[in-house]
Each structure stands twice: as C-alpha cells, then as structure tokens.
Amino acid sequence: MLDETVIYKARKIITMNPDRPVATHVAVRGGRILGVGSLDDLRGWSKRDVDMTLADKVLMPGMVEGHSHAFEGLVWDHTYVGSYERRDPDGKPWPGVGTIEALIARLKEAEARLGSPDQTLTGWGFDPLFVERRLTAADLDRVSTRRPVVVQHASGHIINANSLVMERAGITPSTNSEFILRDSEGRLTGEFAGQVGRFMLAKAIGGTGLADLGDRPDAVRRFAKAAQMTGVTTATDLHNDLSEKTVETFRTVTAEDDFPIRLVPAFRGTHTREDAVAYVGGLQRYNSSKLRFGLVKLIADGSIQGFTARLRWPGYFNGSKNGLWYIAPDELKSLVKRYHEAGLQVHIHTNGDEATEAALDAIEHVLADVPRRDHRHTLQHCQMASAAQFRRMAALGVCVNLFANHIYYWGDAHLAHTMGPDRADRLDACATALATGVPFAMHSDAPVTPIGPLFTAWCAVNRKTLSGRVLGAEQRISVMDALRAMTLGAAYTLKMDADIGSIEVGKFADFAVLEDDPTEVNPEALKDVRIWGTVVGGRIFPAPRA
C-alpha cells in the first residue's frame, strides 16, 4: 500500500521550503514526498482519485522535539508532585501541589497503595521555588521511615531522599561531597545533586527509583504516544547509557508498524565503558528509518532554578554560591575531543553562561587541533548566553537548542531569585540567535516540562511568564521563525535536515495535521492550535480523542 502513489489534498500546506512556501496538495510514494504544489502540478504522478482524508486540515512539517527524554514514558508510573497541572499520556489531568503539606499528603496516599517495604516510593516534578521552602529528609520521614522515599526535582538535577536512604548510602554529617547538599547551617538536607548524587542514591536503593527503559518497551511506546499527540514526528531521548538491553528494546519497538515517531537516542558521553567511542560508532549499523544513533550528550553543569548551574560574574541574584561542574572544563575539552575526532556529533548541556563559555572553549580548542567542517556540535539549553557568546557560536559553527518553555515556567523565579531583571530579560535569547546567524531549535526537555511544540513556539513568540509578565520583549520572534525552529531548525541540529523538517521532494512524508492555521491565529493563541494527528512516512496517525 505504501508503494502506491497517493495525492493528499489539504486546506493549506505550510512547507518550510522557501522555494514553495505554501501548497494545497502533496504526493506521497514509498513513505516519501514525491511532489508538492497544486493538483495540476501533481497529476503527472497519479491519475487516481485524490485522497480527501485531510482535505479540511492544515499540514505542516512533522514537528521535531530536539531535547526530550524517553523516561517521560516512565515517570507516570510514579507520583507527580509538581506545582502546576500536568496531563499524562492518556490525557488524565494531575493537579499541582502548592505546599509542602500537600506534597506530603499526596505521597502518603501513594505510600498506602504500595506493598513490600522494600519497594521505593518515588515522587517527581518537585520544585522548591514554587512552595514555601525546600524539602527535607525530615519531611519525607513523615511519609515513611520503613521504606526508601525519594523525590526527583522538576529540573532532573536534584533528588530528595528520606533518612533511611541516607543511612543505607552511608551518608553522615561528616561525609564530604559538594553533591550532597546542606542548609545554611551546614546540616544535611537529604538532597543529592548531579550525577554523583544519583550514583549515591543508586547505591542506597539499587537504582534511582525509576525503571530501566530496556525493561520497559511499554514506556517507550507511551513516550512516543505523548509526543505524537502534540504533532511531533521525530523525538530525541537525549541522555541514555544505551545498554545492549536498551538498544534492543529501541530496535524492537521502533520496528513496529504502529510506532508513531522517529526516535533519536543520545549516548551518555561520560559512560565509563572503555570502548565508548567504538560502541557509539557501532550502534549506527542499527540505524533505520525510525531509529537514529550517533549523538553523544555531555552535561557540563546543573540547573539554574536548582542553583547548580555555573554562572559567570556577578553570579546568582540572591547571593547563592555558584553551582556545580558536572564535568570540569579540562575534562570537558578531553571528552569533546574524544568524540569529535571519531566524527561523532556532540550535544553539550550548558545552563549557566560560565558553562557555555567552557563548552565554547572546548570546541574551539578541539577545532584548532582537528578542523572539521559542518560538525554541528550543539549547546543544549544555553539559557544565559550573552550576545558575544552567540557571535562566538556563529564563528565556530556551533548550533544551539534553547529551552523556551523556561520563560513561562520559571521566568518569574529567574527575575526574582536567580538572574535579576536585566539577565532574566535575555533568557533563551532566540532573537539574538537569529540576528547572529546561529542555527537554533527550541525544546521542552520532557518530562521537565510537557512535550508541546506549539506551546514551545508560543513561549518564544510571546515570552510570557506564569504571572503574565512579558520577559524581554526584544527577544520575541515571529510565528514563522518559531515554527521553523520546531521543524527545520531542530532537524538541522540533529543532522537530519536532508530527511525531515520541511515538506519537499525526497524527504519523509512526515506531517503535523492541524485543525487551525498557526500562521493565521492571533500569536497569543498559538499554543491553542488544535492537533488532529500526524502522518509519519505516509501513514496517518490520528491523535487520541478525549
């Protein structure tokens, strides 16, 4: 069936191809685009009746989520304790919790449903900036002292644990590690930061409280469903050990006919396996139309809202001490060189501007020794980059993937606590990326914030915070620039722009199918554009209906 030529009519097709920006018909054969234009333009390909299934819809390129995590499909096995409402992949709403007492009450309800005391109770989505104070081990001891209780922060960079976990990990007041956080009096709080903190937690409870994706093909399918419902046809899993078991799960699940997205996993570049470079290179033999290996992810610092990001002078607005190096600058140079020399593409997490500077230093150092055209190394998040740093990115051929959702969810907090007014106005500076010619995408970092590319585009276009304040009006971009960032821009950062990101001849027939035209609605309503479904490789995937 897919080898037959099908001509689809649409109310409008937004192509992202400047040579033919809009059309009314698209011809598809073998899962790829055969032609785009009017019916007269395409009649030479097929005399069959035009397929009218999408005739009253608006098509645009399938949207690309360039920074997400497949454990979005796992977290819903656990207890949501974030401060704003979320919807799970089945569409069920989960109200937020606004106080520590409400958080404890929700965890107690979940604890009462568990069986064996050996089973860890895991909460996720917590952010202390939205409640009255930070969470402590004593708070979680009120939930249970007989079982491990852990709460993962929304940022993914800090985990709270009860006293039982600290006891099992052998952590005492004399334990010396900057990744075990303390209060202003130097007392243990039960907070673990960064990868070192996660290692300590895993030592105590035999994991981080979340299952391994290799054991959960259903979770990978759930992640894909969550993405597809929002118009996404290609999504990343941007930090994974990619064990043999996980790789096999990815291969099996993506080979299913009804798997609705293309999956792009990234290898955790600090993995201790000695053959890491050869291993990542070898994974590319498994690449298929729906699975793409070859990315490497490095994490230089933590999160701004968690006060673990590395900031240049003058540091945090509220006087907090500087954040943590997850990878020290010299080690970062060594790791970038290791993967760059192997011809691999490196994506580097840099939230704070000091971390951005270290990443640019590392790339510049490596390129001086081993020049490589079109490397497309990409800075992820890169939220506090200065105009000078953007100009440096352009000179080095570096791409950036900006966390536009942060403007809405944490913009007010960055204004009041982390950056102060002038630096907060430059948060996720999409307009500067455009002005300096830096190729850029935008993302959700799901499950940190929900997958929703039209919402992400809305954030960049309107730059409104939770309180309704416009944060940095000069950094607003147009609707078309935002849509391009969520399609062709993201595809470019993944080195997949030859196959996805626009509706033009030869590319995969991947479309977002919309009820409304995002270029005609009021920019304030961009996030409310209705998603009918997607088309992936010529196959129609209607979104589930409530």
XYZ file of C-alpha atoms in Angstrom:
546
model
C 0.000 0.000 0.000
C 2.780 2.462 0.898
C 4.395 1.886 -2.504
C 1.322 3.278 -4.254
C 1.227 6.954 -5.131
C -1.291 8.905 -3.054
C -2.106 12.568 -3.577
C -3.472 14.252 -0.453
C -5.475 17.452 -0.563
C -5.281 19.872 2.368
C -6.842 23.203 3.191
C -3.303 24.569 3.331
C 0.193 23.119 3.421
C 2.904 25.135 5.185
C 6.068 23.614 3.715
C 9.058 25.431 5.342
C 10.550 25.301 1.846
C 11.266 28.896 0.696
C 11.010 27.851 -2.967
C 7.359 26.861 -2.457
C 6.245 28.068 0.982
C 2.577 27.060 0.663
C 0.652 24.477 -1.334
C -2.660 22.622 -1.428
C -1.602 19.084 -2.434
C 1.204 16.674 -1.639
C 2.015 13.417 -3.424
C 3.464 10.532 -1.417
C 5.051 7.270 -2.543
C 7.024 4.720 -0.538
C 6.797 6.825 2.602
C 8.488 9.833 0.975
C 7.321 13.046 -0.626
C 7.011 12.790 -4.386
C 5.802 16.300 -5.091
C 4.232 19.395 -3.516
C 2.036 22.017 -5.191
C -1.363 22.259 -6.816
C -3.363 19.320 -8.127
C -2.357 20.274 -11.665
C 1.318 20.179 -10.632
C 0.980 16.641 -9.290
C -1.390 14.962 -11.741
C 1.549 13.594 -13.727
C 2.401 11.325 -10.787
C -1.009 9.687 -10.450
C -4.414 9.645 -12.123
C -6.097 8.039 -9.117
C -8.714 9.889 -7.087
C -7.286 12.431 -4.679
C -7.320 11.306 -1.035
C -9.633 13.701 0.822
C -8.945 12.409 4.360
C -7.057 15.617 5.254
C -8.879 17.963 2.901
C -10.124 20.319 5.625
C -6.854 20.230 7.629
C -3.706 22.330 7.673
C -0.460 20.419 7.150
C 2.979 21.495 8.260
C 6.195 19.504 8.610
C 6.090 16.965 11.420
C 7.467 18.756 14.452
C 10.829 17.760 15.908
C 11.415 17.574 19.665
C 15.175 18.054 19.767
C 15.625 17.709 23.531
C 13.387 15.287 25.370
C 13.798 12.089 27.361
C 12.048 8.790 26.854
C 11.605 8.356 30.589
C 8.671 10.709 30.062
C 7.011 7.333 29.467
C 8.221 6.017 32.849
C 7.551 8.861 35.255
C 3.807 8.339 35.153
C 4.299 5.029 36.952
C 5.180 7.211 39.936
C 3.640 10.077 41.903
C 3.519 13.535 40.369
C 4.299 16.240 42.971
C 4.934 19.264 40.743
C 3.318 22.638 41.276
C 1.397 23.044 38.003
C -1.186 20.796 36.380
C 0.106 18.100 34.024
C -1.657 15.621 31.779
C -0.351 12.099 31.428
C -0.070 10.350 28.015
C -3.629 9.064 28.453
C -4.935 12.605 28.872
C -5.660 12.328 32.607
C -5.098 15.639 34.458
C -2.875 15.685 37.543
C -3.331 18.849 39.621
C -0.261 20.523 41.037
C 0.635 20.740 44.716
C 1.311 24.186 46.152
C 2.651 23.467 49.630
C 4.945 21.031 51.401
C 1.955 19.727 53.374
C 0.037 18.994 50.163
C 3.101 17.204 48.761
C 3.428 15.048 51.874
C -0.283 14.227 51.769
C -0.063 13.073 48.148
C 2.980 10.923 48.901
C 1.236 9.387 51.918
C -1.699 8.402 49.713
C 0.699 6.767 47.254
C 2.642 5.042 50.047
C -0.539 3.452 51.373
C -1.031 1.742 47.997
C 2.429 0.119 47.956
C 3.121 -3.399 49.129
C 6.560 -4.590 50.225
C 8.546 -2.112 52.362
C 11.490 -2.820 50.054
C 9.668 -1.009 47.255
C 10.852 2.559 46.800
C 8.254 5.335 46.764
C 9.175 7.850 44.062
C 7.742 11.294 43.535
C 8.710 13.548 40.642
C 8.297 17.091 39.340
C 9.006 18.917 42.618
C 10.375 22.463 42.529
C 11.125 24.322 45.782
C 10.782 27.708 44.062
C 7.007 27.163 43.877
C 6.412 26.184 47.510
C 7.215 27.863 50.799
C 10.605 26.225 51.399
C 12.943 23.423 50.393
C 12.022 19.812 51.083
C 13.991 17.925 53.760
C 14.656 14.345 54.817
C 12.527 15.011 57.909
C 9.566 15.831 55.659
C 9.939 12.557 53.780
C 10.379 10.656 57.056
C 6.798 11.723 57.806
C 5.764 9.738 54.720
C 7.685 6.615 55.751
C 10.698 5.538 57.778
C 10.405 1.891 56.768
C 10.824 2.245 53.021
C 13.039 4.402 50.772
C 11.275 7.599 49.736
C 12.777 9.782 47.006
C 11.508 12.881 45.214
C 13.010 13.961 41.906
C 13.076 17.690 41.170
C 11.470 19.030 38.016
C 14.908 20.023 36.729
C 16.126 16.422 36.945
C 19.275 17.653 38.683
C 18.397 17.214 42.371
C 16.791 14.333 44.258
C 15.467 14.468 47.820
C 15.598 11.352 49.996
C 14.410 10.301 53.433
C 16.736 9.396 56.316
C 16.580 5.675 55.512
C 18.135 6.304 52.103
C 20.948 8.394 53.596
C 21.587 5.728 56.210
C 21.789 2.986 53.569
C 24.127 5.148 51.490
C 26.421 5.619 54.484
C 25.983 9.390 54.451
C 26.693 11.144 57.748
C 27.272 14.794 58.715
C 30.998 14.186 58.189
C 30.555 12.957 54.609
C 32.423 15.391 52.368
C 30.929 15.929 48.904
C 29.668 19.060 47.167
C 26.986 16.870 45.570
C 25.388 16.216 48.986
C 23.593 19.489 49.680
C 23.341 21.200 53.061
C 21.355 24.078 54.548
C 22.789 27.448 55.581
C 23.855 25.940 58.934
C 25.776 23.141 57.220
C 23.257 20.431 58.119
C 22.338 17.587 55.742
C 19.031 18.175 53.968
C 18.601 14.856 52.190
C 19.290 16.456 48.796
C 21.543 14.772 46.225
C 22.767 16.811 43.247
C 24.055 15.857 39.816
C 25.316 12.530 38.518
C 27.399 11.934 41.640
C 24.296 12.378 43.745
C 22.414 9.921 41.565
C 25.207 7.397 41.977
C 24.966 7.718 45.762
C 21.214 7.274 45.597
C 21.554 4.213 43.355
C 23.998 2.724 45.854
C 21.419 3.080 48.606
C 18.298 1.744 46.869
C 19.634 -0.162 43.867
C 18.616 2.473 41.333
C 17.200 5.982 41.120
C 13.620 4.977 41.753
C 12.832 4.726 38.034
C 12.932 1.526 35.997
C 15.350 0.891 33.114
C 13.866 1.606 29.685
C 15.459 -1.620 28.482
C 12.969 -3.482 30.649
C 10.006 -1.353 29.648
C 9.091 -1.330 25.951
C 5.642 -0.145 27.035
C 7.207 3.025 28.455
C 8.943 3.749 25.144
C 5.591 3.357 23.388
C 3.977 5.651 25.961
C 6.650 8.292 25.332
C 6.037 8.061 21.594
C 2.306 8.428 22.159
C 2.815 11.535 24.293
C 4.937 13.051 21.524
C 2.604 12.092 18.669
C -0.407 13.646 20.404
C 1.307 17.045 20.159
C 2.214 16.884 16.456
C 5.731 15.524 16.946
C 7.005 13.025 14.376
C 10.684 12.904 15.472
C 11.806 12.990 19.117
C 15.097 12.585 20.930
C 15.995 10.590 24.013
C 18.833 12.925 24.819
C 20.791 11.135 27.553
C 20.956 7.375 27.802
C 23.534 4.736 28.733
C 22.301 2.788 25.688
C 22.988 -0.588 27.220
C 22.652 -3.595 24.976
C 19.240 -4.276 26.516
C 18.006 -0.731 25.904
C 19.306 -0.750 22.341
C 17.458 -3.987 21.652
C 14.258 -2.530 23.137
C 14.588 0.567 20.959
C 15.190 -1.586 17.877
C 12.217 -3.826 18.591
C 9.738 -1.074 19.440
C 10.647 1.279 16.586
C 10.301 -1.610 14.111
C 6.617 -1.954 14.979
C 4.349 -0.735 12.165
C 2.271 1.404 14.522
C 5.186 3.087 16.329
C 4.266 6.730 15.612
C 7.577 8.649 15.746
C 11.215 8.553 14.670
C 13.433 8.102 17.734
C 16.882 9.681 18.119
C 18.735 8.487 21.259
C 21.945 10.128 22.502
C 24.709 8.236 24.305
C 25.790 9.497 27.757
C 29.303 10.634 26.880
C 30.700 10.232 30.395
C 29.955 6.496 30.362
C 32.817 4.587 31.934
C 32.997 1.829 29.331
C 36.456 1.838 27.761
C 35.137 1.241 24.256
C 32.635 4.130 24.389
C 33.674 5.730 21.094
C 33.716 2.447 19.196
C 30.461 1.412 20.853
C 28.583 4.537 19.735
C 30.035 4.235 16.261
C 28.991 0.591 16.115
C 25.398 1.405 17.100
C 24.948 3.256 13.821
C 24.735 -0.079 11.996
C 21.277 -0.387 13.585
C 20.045 2.897 12.136
C 16.730 2.630 10.341
C 14.067 4.964 9.076
C 12.648 5.192 12.620
C 15.780 4.859 14.752
C 18.888 7.009 14.538
C 22.024 6.512 16.666
C 25.181 8.652 16.595
C 24.594 11.541 19.012
C 26.673 11.968 22.175
C 25.422 14.015 25.146
C 27.626 15.710 27.751
C 26.317 17.599 30.792
C 28.603 20.428 31.900
C 26.587 21.927 34.776
C 23.262 21.696 36.585
C 20.055 23.764 36.538
C 19.554 27.472 37.094
C 16.429 27.079 39.237
C 18.198 24.418 41.285
C 21.160 26.780 41.813
C 23.505 24.115 40.400
C 24.182 25.872 37.066
C 27.587 27.553 36.687
C 27.274 31.336 36.336
C 29.811 33.960 35.408
C 30.166 37.118 37.478
C 28.069 38.542 39.157
C 26.622 35.095 39.965
C 23.218 34.390 41.462
C 20.963 37.380 42.082
C 20.010 36.187 45.574
C 23.631 35.601 46.584
C 23.604 31.786 46.417
C 27.003 30.263 45.857
C 27.932 29.216 42.346
C 26.701 25.882 41.016
C 28.425 22.607 40.246
C 30.672 21.404 37.478
C 29.289 18.040 36.423
C 32.221 17.906 34.016
C 35.201 20.123 34.868
C 36.356 22.382 31.990
C 39.607 20.475 31.323
C 37.774 17.158 31.313
C 35.146 18.658 29.009
C 37.863 19.517 26.477
C 39.141 15.950 26.648
C 35.697 14.417 26.171
C 34.714 16.704 23.296
C 37.997 15.871 21.567
C 37.445 12.151 22.088
C 34.116 12.117 20.266
C 34.905 14.880 17.774
C 37.940 13.002 16.477
C 35.705 9.975 15.889
C 33.411 12.058 13.677
C 30.523 12.000 16.140
C 28.221 14.919 16.906
C 28.322 16.202 20.495
C 25.424 17.908 22.266
C 26.500 19.735 25.442
C 24.146 20.734 28.268
C 25.101 24.240 29.419
C 22.523 26.079 31.505
C 24.719 28.800 33.015
C 26.831 31.225 30.995
C 30.061 30.035 32.629
C 29.280 26.516 31.423
C 28.535 27.913 27.950
C 31.937 29.605 27.948
C 33.644 26.345 28.964
C 31.849 24.443 26.180
C 32.839 27.024 23.571
C 36.430 26.933 24.841
C 36.399 23.141 24.482
C 35.017 23.223 20.929
C 37.409 25.974 19.864
C 40.358 24.043 21.344
C 39.369 20.842 19.545
C 38.722 22.549 16.201
C 42.184 24.146 16.329
C 43.741 20.681 16.525
C 41.237 18.750 14.399
C 39.353 21.027 11.976
C 36.046 19.564 10.824
C 33.529 21.253 8.587
C 29.840 21.007 9.395
C 30.340 19.336 12.778
C 27.124 20.907 14.157
C 28.091 20.425 17.800
C 25.117 21.804 19.696
C 24.716 23.608 23.018
C 21.594 22.444 24.816
C 19.558 24.827 26.998
C 22.255 27.539 26.823
C 19.818 29.798 28.626
C 22.057 32.624 29.802
C 24.304 33.046 26.757
C 25.415 36.606 26.063
C 25.357 38.257 22.645
C 29.132 37.849 22.487
C 28.772 34.115 23.139
C 26.228 33.829 20.332
C 28.653 35.571 17.978
C 31.316 33.098 19.057
C 28.960 30.176 18.354
C 28.411 31.503 14.844
C 32.146 31.768 14.243
C 32.723 28.199 15.449
C 29.823 26.632 13.524
C 28.025 25.702 16.744
C 24.242 25.190 16.905
C 22.031 25.908 19.906
C 18.807 24.390 21.241
C 17.100 26.882 23.542
C 14.768 25.980 26.411
C 11.978 28.432 25.538
C 9.485 26.761 27.914
C 11.603 28.085 30.797
C 10.370 31.597 30.056
C 6.856 30.601 31.085
C 7.501 28.159 33.912
C 10.499 29.776 35.640
C 10.761 33.289 34.185
C 9.326 34.950 37.294
C 11.663 32.976 39.547
C 14.677 33.882 37.436
C 13.694 37.529 37.633
C 13.340 37.461 41.418
C 15.917 34.907 42.555
C 18.465 33.599 40.076
C 19.405 36.251 37.492
C 17.723 39.549 38.282
C 15.887 41.773 35.798
C 18.462 42.507 33.102
C 19.840 38.993 32.689
C 16.387 37.390 33.000
C 15.224 39.519 30.063
C 17.824 37.719 27.921
C 16.739 34.230 28.995
C 16.699 31.860 25.995
C 17.580 34.605 23.551
C 16.008 33.388 20.305
C 16.132 36.818 18.649
C 19.872 37.020 19.277
C 20.344 33.564 17.758
C 18.520 34.763 14.641
C 20.429 38.046 14.472
C 23.828 36.370 14.779
C 23.039 33.550 12.341
C 23.332 30.717 14.861
C 21.235 27.698 13.734
C 18.757 27.115 16.539
C 15.984 24.878 17.777
C 13.765 25.010 20.868
C 12.613 22.261 23.198
C 10.593 21.028 26.185
C 13.178 18.803 27.948
C 10.254 16.474 28.764
C 9.465 15.372 31.383
C 10.934 18.572 32.897
C 8.124 20.397 31.076
C 5.422 18.772 28.929
C 6.063 17.980 25.276
C 4.144 20.517 23.199
C 5.981 22.155 20.295
C 3.260 24.699 19.608
C 3.378 25.727 23.263
C 7.174 25.991 22.991
C 6.749 28.172 19.910
C 4.172 30.273 21.803
C 6.732 30.846 24.579
C 9.300 32.205 22.109
C 6.760 34.369 20.263
C 5.104 35.913 23.338
C 7.717 35.459 26.134
C 5.038 35.477 28.831
C 5.724 34.145 32.314
C 3.295 32.353 34.621
C 2.327 35.719 36.103
C 1.634 37.167 32.648
C 4.702 39.394 32.542
C 6.473 39.813 29.188
C 10.078 38.867 29.879
C 12.457 40.542 27.453
C 10.160 41.851 24.718
C 13.158 42.473 22.443
C 13.842 38.727 22.311
C 10.409 37.838 20.894
C 10.441 36.211 17.465
C 7.822 35.805 14.741
C 5.432 32.874 14.492
C 7.120 31.615 11.311
C 10.579 31.790 12.896
C 9.291 29.857 15.891
C 7.629 27.190 13.723
C 10.805 26.882 11.670
C 12.813 26.326 14.871
C 10.443 23.484 15.849
C 10.785 21.812 12.435
C 13.678 22.513 10.094
C 15.759 24.171 12.811
C 15.589 21.167 15.100
C 16.185 18.796 12.188
C 19.361 20.736 11.336
C 20.736 20.398 14.885
C 20.251 16.619 14.614
C 21.868 16.463 11.151
C 18.594 15.111 9.804
C 17.502 18.078 7.686
C 18.028 16.068 4.485
C 15.189 13.764 5.565
C 12.831 15.721 7.829
C 11.889 19.277 8.836
C 10.197 20.525 5.659
C 7.660 19.297 3.132
C 9.659 18.949 -0.061
C 10.563 16.295 -2.600
C 12.604 13.358 -1.333
C 12.019 13.840 2.371
C 9.996 11.529 4.591
C 6.267 12.140 4.356
C 6.069 13.360 7.956
C 3.362 15.937 8.674
C 1.696 17.556 11.639
C -2.031 17.662 10.882
C -3.759 20.697 12.391
C -7.349 21.869 12.699
C -6.271 25.528 12.700
C -3.720 27.533 10.743
C -0.940 28.617 13.144
C 0.063 31.447 10.803
C -3.401 32.999 10.859
C -4.427 32.776 14.516
C -3.532 35.565 16.925
C 0.020 34.876 18.182
C -1.429 34.765 21.716
C -3.484 31.738 20.617
C -0.622 29.780 19.045
C -0.498 27.321 21.949
C -4.209 26.604 21.492
C -3.986 25.454 17.862
C -5.715 22.073 17.736
C -3.725 18.962 16.740
C -5.726 16.472 14.666
C -2.871 13.966 14.376
C 0.257 13.238 12.379
C 1.466 11.474 9.259
C 4.718 9.503 9.542
C 6.214 8.004 6.411
C 2.861 8.371 4.665
C 0.934 6.579 7.410
C -1.831 8.544 9.136
C -1.854 8.577 12.953
C -4.924 10.375 14.349
C -4.351 11.766 17.830
C -6.387 10.030 20.559
C -9.604 11.852 21.318
C -10.771 12.578 24.850
